[in-house]
Amino acid sequence: TSLSSLFGLEFRYHNSVEMEQYLKDINGKFPDITHLHSIGQSVEGRELWVLILGQHPREHRTGIPEFKYVGNMHGNEVVGRVLLLQLIDYLTSHYLSDPLVTRLLNSSRVHILPSMNPDGFESSARDCMYTIGRYNKNGVDLNRNFPDAFEGNSEREREKEVRAVMDWLKTESFVLSANLHGGAVVASYPYDNSNGGSELQGGHSISPDDDVFVQLAKTYSYSHRDMHNGNSCYDSQDFTNGITNGYHWYPLPGGMQDYNYVWAQCLELTLEISCCKFPPEAELPGLWEANKPALLAYIQQVHLGVKGVVMDSYGKPVQNAVVEVAGRRNLCPFRTDRNGEYYRLLLPGNYTITVTYPGHKTLTQTIQVPYGPDAFSALTHNFFLQESDYSSKATQLPQSCTTPNLGIPESDSATLLPSVFTTLTLLLLQRLLLS
């Protein structure tokens, strides 16, 4: 029997078998706007199902940004799992009838992983506070198991679920993401960790895109029914505006949100969406109503900033061109993907963007960036490169950025792996050490 009745998906906890059936039902019912695939398996062999929603769900289209939501990476924090299934139900049932839903799915491609830790979910106790079911089958906290830009943990073994997500990030050029947790009500943003480098400012670990992260977090908290009040849970600290810098709240090594940002060029928030980790089912409709507008508004933020294609002198898109925004020294420079595309989430304003690509002249242009979400599109700005007479080696990337599961930089942008120094020009070295 279908779990989705005439009145939508039931507000209750669906186990892994039921969830899989529901996703297959939805995919069968809406084949034109959904695509279902597994990104891997859990330790116990459960599929990690991802449903893609959009006008062209099976493939990337130039200019259409990739967005994702990940739920239930802590198996006993279950509200995100429920809300993402409800979100799937809402998006599919309102496409073409609701203007916001229609514009969202026509202008972006939305990937939803309702449960990153199905084994943990199946072993959870229905409890508000404790940790039974938090970890995967091997007893590992998946949100401490990713490579960390601030710690040399490159040799640590990655869990199956973490490897699946890392591989997933290589197959799609995600632009914006959030992962959903429980036990508090707050929107937390990078960095989650620090090693006392230049990023550490007044107890906060500040990323080069801090202004964008604060805007993203506030978008969620102020679109949410009460997160912005900052005091939703009687037993937790107050969060001004319902947002927090991750490190300022508590340092967290090996987290998924920093990994997305540093290595996958994907800005990710950690959304804590319920005081109780495993609330009674009677509370689920209210939690959906509180979060629904925020979940939709956050997807729309994928249209912040500027996007485009970098092309060589023959008009051919080029991969791995470095696209840098002045004043934003990312630990790993943002680069064009296999389609020659770049996406930079930026607040409205004037920005100077420099594009470097071996064998071509460096291109620097100043661009006025409007507020993209209102138009459901970032500003499109393509770059056309010209060949240079000399070979440029200044765009050689740190090994730590090209192979995220191998080398890890030991500190902030000033310190790169020794093996990389030989390939960097003196100029780039100077710039790194002075930044």
CSV table of N, CA and C in Angstrom, one decimal, residues 147 298 385:
chain,number,residue,atom,x,y,z
A,147,PRO,N,37.6,14.3,6.8
A,147,PRO,CA,38.9,15.0,6.8
A,147,PRO,C,38.7,16.4,7.4
A,298,TYR,N,15.4,28.6,2.3
A,298,TYR,CA,16.9,28.3,2.2
A,298,TYR,C,17.3,27.7,0.9
A,385,LEU,N,38.9,33.7,-21.8
A,385,LEU,CA,40.4,33.8,-21.6
A,385,LEU,C,41.1,33.9,-22.9
